[in-house]
Amino acid sequence: ELKVEQNPLFLSMQEGKNYTIYCNYSTTSDRLYWYRQDPGKSLESLFVLLSNGAVKQEGRLMASLDTKARLSTLHITAAVHDLSATYFCAVETSGSRLTFGEGTQLTVNP
Amino acid sequence: EAQVTQNPRYLITVTGKKLTVTCSQNMNHEYMSWYRQDPGLGLRQIYYSMNVEVTDKGDVPEGYKVSRKEKRNFPLILESPSPNQTSLYFCASSFYRDYGYTFGSGTRLTVV
């Protein structure tokens, strides 16, 4: 059974600081996704990582994938309040089978 | 506007009364799937479909049925709902998995 673990689960940080969210998974994967969810809202796709060493960046967020270590990271640079949300990683295996991590609830304080 | 539409947004029902949550996408997407989101458990996949008439079980399929008779629609059927199916449900679709999935707005279901 595939396990996807995120840490930390809760993250409170100050504006302007940097931090990294980690996503570990337990088996070989076809692809890895990062999503953002605001309270009471749906999920918004952030990144799709397809291969070992993949790195993608959008604004203050950068995601990377190390398939050998079965690890993905979501790095936040110079956090701003608008980044406050819950971030999920999700791992896809055979077909369209998708397993989500528990989510990291990020709060950025002024 | 390209979107995934779920209906209803909110539903309160009684144990045992069959219900259907509809999901429709207007993007000609091949892949569609259903998830439930519960506090402390994150999102869990219920069923997925890679094309018309092709469906498969996710992690928590018990108590649910799906069908994919046309590409745009992927309804979720609860034949005999129980209180443990009270949850927030999301439908999602993708043209090709490398582009990620588009999620619907969610259906909050309460079974009493």
XYZ file of N, CA and C in Angstrom:
666
model
N 0.842 -1.191 0.000
C 0.000 0.000 0.000
C 0.887 1.256 0.000
N 0.595 2.141 -0.911
C 1.370 3.373 -1.018
C 1.074 4.293 0.159
N 2.144 4.798 0.772
C 1.983 5.790 1.836
C 2.644 7.083 1.375
N 1.962 8.189 1.618
C 2.484 9.505 1.289
C 2.462 10.330 2.568
N 3.632 10.780 2.990
C 3.734 11.514 4.251
C 4.287 12.904 4.011
N 3.584 13.875 4.546
C 4.049 15.243 4.460
C 4.516 15.703 5.822
N 5.511 16.569 5.823
C 5.856 17.245 7.069
C 6.499 18.580 6.763
N 6.205 19.546 7.622
C 5.330 19.406 8.781
C 3.852 19.415 8.370
N 2.987 19.064 9.302
C 1.549 19.129 9.035
C 1.018 20.532 9.294
N 1.671 21.241 10.196
C 1.293 22.615 10.504
C 2.555 23.462 10.477
N 2.446 24.616 9.853
C 3.605 25.475 9.714
C 3.155 26.919 9.866
N 3.722 27.578 10.866
C 3.444 28.982 11.068
C 4.746 29.728 10.839
N 4.734 30.665 9.915
C 5.974 31.362 9.594
C 5.728 32.845 9.422
N 6.811 33.583 9.530
C 6.713 35.039 9.390
C 6.887 35.432 7.936
N 6.265 36.515 7.591
C 6.466 37.059 6.246
C 7.953 37.298 6.021
N 8.380 37.017 4.815
C 9.770 37.271 4.455
C 10.706 36.102 4.684
N 10.234 35.101 5.431
C 11.101 33.950 5.718
C 10.962 32.881 4.644
N 11.937 31.968 4.652
C 11.931 30.826 3.734
C 11.628 29.555 4.507
N 10.994 28.619 3.843
C 10.757 27.323 4.480
C 10.494 26.267 3.430
N 10.614 24.998 3.842
C 10.419 23.868 2.930
C 9.438 22.878 3.520
N 8.521 22.425 2.679
C 7.594 21.345 3.026
C 8.083 20.077 2.331
N 8.061 18.976 3.055
C 8.584 17.718 2.527
C 7.459 16.724 2.268
N 7.638 15.960 1.204
C 6.658 14.927 0.849
C 7.429 13.643 0.545
N 7.279 12.652 1.413
C 7.911 11.348 1.217
C 6.873 10.332 0.789
N 7.248 9.426 -0.121
C 6.310 8.402 -0.546
C 7.028 7.062 -0.583
N 6.234 6.002 -0.529
C 6.800 4.690 -0.200
C 7.037 3.759 -1.383
N 6.619 4.157 -2.598
C 6.811 3.242 -3.721
C 7.062 4.021 -5.003
N 7.463 3.309 -6.035
C 7.753 3.950 -7.314
C 6.511 4.666 -7.841
N 6.737 5.834 -8.387
C 5.604 6.656 -8.818
C 5.777 7.110 -10.256
N 4.620 7.296 -10.946
C 4.645 7.840 -12.303
C 4.854 9.337 -12.307
N 4.225 9.998 -11.355
C 4.290 11.465 -11.327
C 3.843 11.951 -9.967
N 4.210 13.176 -9.657
C 3.880 13.758 -8.360
C 3.310 15.161 -8.582
N 2.255 15.451 -7.828
C 1.556 16.727 -7.961
C 1.608 17.494 -6.646
N 1.565 18.804 -6.774
C 1.346 19.684 -5.619
C 0.084 20.497 -5.873
N -0.744 20.583 -4.816
C -1.985 21.338 -4.892
C -2.066 22.296 -3.717
N -2.839 23.335 -3.927
C -3.121 24.293 -2.865
C -4.629 24.303 -2.613
N -5.012 24.398 -1.331
C -6.429 24.506 -0.996
C -6.611 25.628 0.023
N -7.434 26.621 -0.326
C -7.809 27.672 0.608
C -9.011 27.196 1.411
N -9.185 27.726 2.629
C -10.289 27.260 3.485
C -11.635 27.339 2.789
N -12.382 26.252 2.804
C -13.705 26.219 2.204
C -13.715 26.195 0.690
N -12.550 26.027 0.089
C -12.463 26.063 -1.372
C -12.017 24.718 -1.931
N -11.956 24.680 -3.243
C -11.503 23.476 -3.930
C -9.972 23.467 -4.017
N -9.450 22.489 -4.728
C -7.995 22.371 -4.879
C -7.549 23.013 -6.179
N -6.410 23.679 -6.092
C -5.820 24.341 -7.248
C -4.496 23.675 -7.561
N -4.304 23.299 -8.800
C -3.065 22.644 -9.205
C -1.917 23.645 -9.209
N -0.803 23.255 -8.575
C 0.387 24.109 -8.556
C 1.466 23.571 -9.502
N 1.865 22.326 -9.293
C 2.963 21.748 -10.064
C 2.682 20.286 -10.394
N 3.223 19.870 -11.542
C 3.264 18.458 -11.896
C 4.728 18.113 -12.135
N 5.247 17.125 -11.424
C 6.650 16.732 -11.531
C 6.703 15.338 -12.133
N 7.412 15.217 -13.248
C 7.312 13.994 -14.039
C 8.527 13.086 -13.965
N 9.670 13.618 -13.578
C 10.861 12.779 -13.656
C 11.861 13.164 -12.581
N 12.818 12.287 -12.375
C 13.831 12.527 -11.359
C 14.600 13.811 -11.671
N 14.753 14.640 -10.645
C 15.480 15.887 -10.831
C 14.624 17.035 -11.330
N 13.342 16.775 -11.572
C 12.467 17.842 -12.073
C 12.378 18.967 -11.042
N 12.441 20.173 -11.538
C 12.286 21.363 -10.697
C 11.365 22.324 -11.433
N 10.363 22.819 -10.696
C 9.467 23.805 -11.296
C 9.281 24.961 -10.319
N 9.143 26.140 -10.880
C 9.003 27.330 -10.039
C 7.879 28.203 -10.550
N 7.129 28.756 -9.596
C 6.082 29.703 -9.921
C 6.042 30.719 -8.792
N 6.478 31.925 -9.097
C 6.480 32.965 -8.068
C 7.395 32.587 -6.912
N 6.863 32.576 -5.712
C 7.653 32.286 -4.510
C 7.704 30.802 -4.171
N 7.123 29.972 -4.995
C 7.084 28.533 -4.754
C 7.953 27.802 -5.763
N 8.722 26.838 -5.233
C 9.532 25.994 -6.098
C 9.398 24.550 -5.629
N 9.114 23.650 -6.565
C 8.954 22.243 -6.236
C 10.025 21.430 -6.939
N 10.465 20.377 -6.257
C 11.472 19.497 -6.846
C 11.130 18.054 -6.540
N 11.740 17.153 -7.332
C 11.442 15.729 -7.172
C 12.729 14.922 -7.243
N 12.917 14.055 -6.266
C 14.027 13.098 -6.245
C 13.385 11.723 -6.173
N 13.295 11.044 -7.309
C 12.599 9.753 -7.332
C 13.398 8.661 -6.642
N 14.707 8.824 -6.603
C 15.529 7.786 -5.937
C 15.308 7.817 -4.432
N 15.193 9.023 -3.893
C 14.926 9.169 -2.464
C 13.433 9.114 -2.172
N 12.603 9.091 -3.219
C 11.138 9.136 -3.072
C 10.744 10.337 -2.225
N 11.212 11.473 -2.659
C 11.042 12.710 -1.897
C 10.773 13.861 -2.843
N 9.775 14.649 -2.488
C 9.538 15.912 -3.175
C 9.536 17.020 -2.136
N 9.990 18.183 -2.551
C 9.989 19.327 -1.651
C 9.253 20.487 -2.304
N 8.610 21.281 -1.473
C 7.979 22.523 -1.900
C 8.629 23.634 -1.084
N 9.420 24.449 -1.756
C 10.166 25.494 -1.066
C 9.464 26.830 -1.230
N 9.333 27.513 -0.112
C 8.674 28.817 -0.097
C 9.755 29.877 0.154
N 9.815 30.833 -0.714
C 10.817 31.897 -0.599
C 10.140 33.212 -0.234
N 10.662 33.845 0.800
C 10.161 35.169 1.219
C 8.639 35.171 1.310
N 8.133 34.375 2.232
C 6.688 34.147 2.335
C 5.906 35.453 2.493
N 4.719 35.446 1.902
C 3.767 36.550 2.066
C 2.446 35.973 2.553
N 1.609 36.836 3.113
C 0.366 36.370 3.727
C -0.515 35.601 2.749
N -0.499 36.014 1.484
C -1.345 35.367 0.469
C -1.023 33.887 0.262
N 0.129 33.449 0.732
C 0.483 32.034 0.595
C -0.156 31.166 1.682
N -0.808 31.766 2.649
C -1.484 30.993 3.693
C -2.559 30.109 3.063
N -2.439 28.802 3.279
C -3.348 27.814 2.670
C -2.895 26.443 3.154
N -3.599 25.414 2.705
C -3.142 24.045 2.944
C -2.567 23.502 1.642
N -1.391 22.917 1.732
C -0.689 22.398 0.563
C -0.651 20.871 0.624
N -1.040 20.258 -0.470
C -1.048 18.799 -0.568
C -0.086 18.338 -1.648
N 0.637 17.283 -1.358
C 1.292 16.560 -2.428
C 0.445 15.323 -2.724
N 0.534 14.832 -3.951
C -0.215 13.654 -4.353
C 0.648 12.849 -5.303
N 0.679 11.556 -5.101
C 1.520 10.656 -5.887
C 0.640 9.782 -6.759
N 0.986 9.688 -8.017
C 0.196 8.865 -8.938
C 0.970 7.604 -9.294
N 0.292 6.496 -9.189
C 0.899 5.220 -9.582
C 0.163 4.699 -10.808
N -0.047 3.416 -10.893
C -0.564 2.832 -12.129
C -1.912 3.429 -12.521
N -2.094 3.582 -13.819
C -3.340 4.140 -14.306
C -3.484 5.556 -13.827
N -4.571 5.811 -13.152
C -4.827 7.147 -12.638
C -5.052 7.081 -11.137
N -4.354 6.182 -10.490
C -4.497 5.967 -9.051
C -3.703 7.037 -8.318
N -4.397 7.879 -7.539
C -3.773 9.037 -6.911
C -3.899 8.933 -5.403
N -2.776 9.091 -4.698
C -2.769 9.062 -3.234
C -2.226 10.385 -2.726
N -2.990 11.016 -1.839
C -2.628 12.322 -1.299
C -1.915 12.199 0.038
N -1.037 13.152 0.303
C -0.519 13.329 1.651
C -1.582 13.974 2.527
N -1.257 14.076 3.832
C -2.248 14.602 4.779
C -2.451 16.104 4.636
N -1.554 16.764 3.978
C -1.665 18.212 3.829
C -0.828 18.949 4.858
N -0.292 20.095 4.464
C 0.457 20.986 5.352
C -0.303 22.309 5.433
N -0.756 22.633 6.629
C -1.492 23.882 6.820
C -0.498 24.984 7.117
N -0.368 25.889 6.168
C 0.605 26.975 6.265
C -0.085 28.278 6.655
N 0.450 28.918 7.685
C -0.023 30.239 8.086
C 1.163 31.184 8.036
N 1.016 32.259 7.268
C 2.068 33.262 7.174
C 1.615 34.489 7.949
N 2.372 34.825 8.969
C 2.021 35.939 9.844
C 2.787 37.196 9.470
N 2.116 38.360 9.598
C 2.797 39.615 9.253
C 3.977 39.892 10.188
N -16.481 28.860 -20.167
C -15.393 28.716 -19.198
C -15.132 27.240 -18.949
N -13.837 26.860 -19.002
C -13.450 25.480 -18.748
C -13.641 25.175 -17.264
N -14.413 24.118 -16.985
C -14.647 23.823 -15.581
C -15.161 22.405 -15.361
N -15.076 22.011 -14.094
C -15.675 20.766 -13.623
C -16.832 21.169 -12.719
N -18.024 20.710 -13.054
C -19.223 21.134 -12.336
C -19.799 19.963 -11.561
N -19.949 20.174 -10.268
C -20.559 19.166 -9.405
C -21.900 19.687 -8.911
N -22.846 18.776 -8.804
C -24.143 19.109 -8.214
C -24.683 17.933 -7.415
N -25.307 18.226 -6.271
C -25.469 19.559 -5.686
C -24.221 19.992 -4.933
N -24.181 21.214 -4.465
C -23.072 21.699 -3.634
C -23.242 21.238 -2.193
N -24.473 21.195 -1.749
C -24.772 20.750 -0.387
C -25.936 19.784 -0.441
N -25.867 18.741 0.394
C -26.953 17.764 0.430
C -27.031 17.144 1.810
N -28.221 17.173 2.375
C -28.495 16.455 3.619
C -29.518 15.380 3.284
N -29.211 14.151 3.643
C -30.105 13.055 3.321
C -30.199 12.092 4.507
N -31.060 11.114 4.372
C -31.246 10.142 5.452
C -30.605 8.817 5.079
N -30.258 8.066 6.071
C -29.644 6.756 5.867
C -30.507 5.884 4.969
N -29.859 5.287 3.973
C -30.539 4.334 3.114
C -31.212 4.909 1.881
N -31.293 6.210 1.756
C -31.975 6.804 0.605
C -30.970 7.048 -0.521
N -31.130 6.326 -1.600
C -30.192 6.388 -2.725
C -30.022 7.809 -3.227
N -28.781 8.165 -3.552
C -28.537 9.491 -4.100
C -27.429 9.437 -5.145
N -27.436 10.441 -6.006
C -26.415 10.582 -7.042
C -25.847 11.984 -6.989
N -24.525 12.072 -6.997
C -23.844 13.355 -7.127
C -23.298 13.417 -8.550
N -23.671 14.445 -9.264
C -23.262 14.517 -10.663
C -21.953 15.284 -10.802
N -21.207 14.917 -11.827
C -19.955 15.600 -12.164
C -19.887 15.697 -13.681
N -19.650 16.894 -14.169
C -19.581 17.101 -15.608
C -18.423 18.032 -15.915
N -17.675 17.713 -16.983
C -16.583 18.596 -17.408
C -16.756 18.934 -18.882
N -16.355 20.154 -19.231
C -16.543 20.645 -20.599
C -15.218 20.814 -21.324
N -14.194 20.041 -20.911
C -12.849 20.222 -21.463
C -12.399 19.024 -22.287
N -13.300 18.103 -22.562
C -12.971 16.905 -23.335
C -11.874 16.070 -22.664
N -11.897 16.046 -21.334
C -10.875 15.330 -20.592
C -11.111 13.829 -20.604
N -10.000 13.070 -20.714
C -10.084 11.611 -20.686
C -10.249 11.091 -19.256
N -9.471 11.654 -18.332
C -9.392 11.128 -16.983
C -10.360 11.855 -16.052
N -11.088 11.080 -15.269
C -11.955 11.661 -14.238
C -11.866 10.811 -12.978
N -12.086 11.448 -11.830
C -11.977 10.708 -10.580
C -12.791 11.385 -9.482
N -13.077 10.613 -8.446
C -13.809 11.083 -7.279
C -12.959 10.897 -6.026
N -13.080 11.888 -5.112
C -12.367 11.867 -3.842
C -13.322 12.262 -2.726
N -12.980 11.795 -1.545
C -13.632 12.329 -0.361
C -12.572 12.939 0.547
N -12.958 14.029 1.205
C -12.030 14.718 2.092
C -12.615 14.753 3.487
N -11.877 14.212 4.428
C -12.315 14.157 5.817
C -11.238 14.739 6.715
N -11.628 15.466 7.760
C -10.634 16.064 8.669
C -9.690 15.000 9.225
N -8.403 15.288 9.166
C -7.403 14.366 9.698
C -7.055 13.216 8.768
N -7.820 13.037 7.702
C -7.555 11.927 6.777
C -7.170 12.418 5.390
N -7.223 13.701 5.156
C -6.850 14.229 3.849
C -7.844 13.823 2.777
N -7.377 13.750 1.547
C -8.222 13.320 0.425
C -7.923 11.869 0.097
N -8.970 11.126 -0.132
C -8.829 9.736 -0.509
C -9.617 9.462 -1.787
N -8.987 8.742 -2.686
C -9.616 8.479 -3.973
C -10.659 7.379 -3.846
N -11.821 7.596 -4.439
C -12.912 6.624 -4.363
C -12.907 5.746 -5.623
N -13.043 6.378 -6.779
C -13.003 5.692 -8.071
C -12.324 6.606 -9.073
N -11.806 6.010 -10.141
C -11.286 6.796 -11.230
C -11.662 6.157 -12.559
N -11.544 6.961 -13.614
C -11.891 6.485 -14.955
C -10.893 7.050 -15.948
N -10.353 6.185 -16.776
C -9.367 6.648 -17.759
C -9.986 6.860 -19.132
N -11.252 6.456 -19.284
C -11.942 6.691 -20.543
C -13.382 6.218 -20.398
N -14.151 6.429 -21.429
C -15.546 5.966 -21.416
C -15.576 4.469 -21.190
N -16.449 4.051 -20.309
C -16.667 2.647 -19.956
C -15.483 1.989 -19.254
N -14.482 2.775 -18.864
C -13.327 2.237 -18.136
C -13.263 2.892 -16.764
N -13.570 2.122 -15.731
C -13.504 2.663 -14.370
C -12.745 1.676 -13.496
N -12.194 2.193 -12.394
C -11.458 1.319 -11.479
C -11.526 1.887 -10.073
N -11.308 0.994 -9.107
C -11.427 1.388 -7.708
C -10.206 2.160 -7.241
N -10.479 3.137 -6.381
C -9.408 3.824 -5.689
C -9.182 3.192 -4.324
N -8.882 4.010 -3.346
C -8.567 3.495 -2.011
C -9.786 3.184 -1.161
N -10.892 3.878 -1.399
C -12.068 3.717 -0.535
C -13.343 3.569 -1.365
N -13.475 2.502 -2.155
C -14.633 2.369 -3.043
C -15.891 1.800 -2.390
N -15.760 1.245 -1.179
C -16.898 0.549 -0.573
C -18.063 1.505 -0.344
N -19.226 1.083 -0.792
C -20.431 1.878 -0.597
C -20.707 2.867 -1.717
N -19.865 2.875 -2.736
C -20.020 3.808 -3.855
C -20.049 3.059 -5.179
N -20.717 3.654 -6.151
C -20.677 3.170 -7.526
C -20.459 4.365 -8.431
N -19.901 4.077 -9.603
C -19.726 5.118 -10.609
C -20.082 4.541 -11.963
N -20.260 5.432 -12.936
C -20.418 4.990 -14.322
C -19.805 6.058 -15.222
N -19.334 5.630 -16.387
C -18.775 6.585 -17.345
C -19.310 6.202 -18.726
N -20.539 6.623 -18.956
C -21.184 6.295 -20.231
C -20.835 7.298 -21.317
N -20.494 8.514 -20.919
C -20.058 9.512 -21.880
C -18.839 10.199 -21.296
N -18.031 10.771 -22.153
C -16.758 11.316 -21.704
C -16.954 12.439 -20.704
N -17.959 13.279 -20.863
C -18.074 14.460 -20.035
C -18.641 14.215 -18.641
N -19.316 13.113 -18.414
C -20.018 12.895 -17.141
C -19.475 11.706 -16.361
N -19.422 11.876 -15.053
C -18.906 10.805 -14.190
C -19.657 10.878 -12.859
N -20.869 10.374 -12.806
C -21.665 10.483 -11.579
C -21.200 9.527 -10.486
N -21.365 9.954 -9.257
C -21.063 9.135 -8.084
C -22.388 8.733 -7.447
N -22.578 7.437 -7.275
C -23.847 6.912 -6.778
C -23.642 6.275 -5.408
N -24.490 6.663 -4.470
C -24.519 6.025 -3.166
C -25.850 5.292 -3.076
N -25.791 3.972 -3.193
C -27.025 3.166 -3.254
C -27.755 3.183 -1.912
N -27.019 3.099 -0.833
C -27.626 3.084 0.501
C -26.707 3.854 1.444
N -26.809 5.177 1.415
C -25.872 5.997 2.199
C -25.951 5.697 3.693
N -24.803 5.811 4.340
C -24.729 5.638 5.792
C -24.024 6.854 6.390
N -24.188 7.096 7.680
C -23.574 8.282 8.296
C -22.061 8.372 8.095
N -21.379 7.233 7.967
C -19.916 7.310 7.776
C -19.536 7.778 6.374
N -20.521 8.016 5.527
C -20.259 8.615 4.221
C -20.475 10.128 4.227
N -20.762 10.670 5.392
C -20.787 12.126 5.548
C -19.386 12.652 5.295
N -19.256 13.553 4.320
C -17.925 13.990 3.912
C -18.045 15.114 2.900
N -16.892 15.647 2.511
C -16.795 16.606 1.418
C -16.251 15.844 0.204
N -16.986 15.868 -0.885
C -16.628 15.094 -2.075
C -16.169 16.016 -3.196
N -15.100 15.592 -3.856
C -14.584 16.327 -4.995
C -14.492 15.418 -6.217
N -14.875 15.988 -7.346
C -14.660 15.358 -8.638
C -13.499 16.085 -9.307
N -12.709 15.374 -10.104
C -11.588 16.001 -10.800
C -11.453 15.401 -12.186
N -10.871 16.166 -13.105
C -10.647 15.647 -14.452
C -9.330 16.155 -14.989
N -8.820 15.431 -15.986
C -7.572 15.804 -16.631
C -7.578 15.342 -18.067
N -7.076 16.181 -18.972
C -6.952 15.786 -20.373
C -5.856 14.737 -20.505
N -4.750 15.035 -19.857
C -3.608 14.120 -19.859
C -2.902 14.352 -18.544
N -2.542 13.285 -17.863
C -2.122 13.396 -16.469
C -0.928 14.319 -16.288
N -0.142 14.499 -17.311
C 1.028 15.367 -17.185
C 0.646 16.820 -16.969
N -0.617 17.151 -17.171
C -1.059 18.523 -16.989
C -1.753 18.751 -15.667
N -1.850 17.738 -14.838
C -2.532 17.911 -13.566
C -4.034 17.800 -13.713
N -4.689 17.812 -12.598
C -6.132 17.636 -12.551
C -6.834 18.944 -12.194
N -8.008 19.150 -12.780
C -8.878 20.263 -12.427
C -9.963 19.726 -11.511
N -10.132 20.370 -10.368
C -11.102 19.905 -9.379
C -12.390 20.722 -9.461
N -13.499 20.034 -9.170
C -14.780 20.718 -9.023
C -14.828 21.457 -7.700
N -15.949 22.156 -7.460
C -16.093 23.000 -6.268
C -16.411 22.217 -5.010
N -16.768 20.955 -5.162
C -17.026 20.129 -3.993
C -18.506 19.978 -3.691
N -18.858 18.856 -3.076
C -20.221 18.579 -2.610
C -20.130 18.172 -1.153
N -20.779 18.950 -0.308
C -20.766 18.598 1.115
C -22.000 17.766 1.410
N -21.775 16.510 1.737
C -22.851 15.552 1.975
C -22.948 15.226 3.458
N -24.154 15.304 3.983
C -24.422 14.890 5.356
C -25.486 13.802 5.322
N -25.180 12.661 5.928
C -26.130 11.558 6.011
C -26.531 11.396 7.478
N -27.844 11.532 7.744
C -28.306 11.451 9.139
C -29.117 10.181 9.378
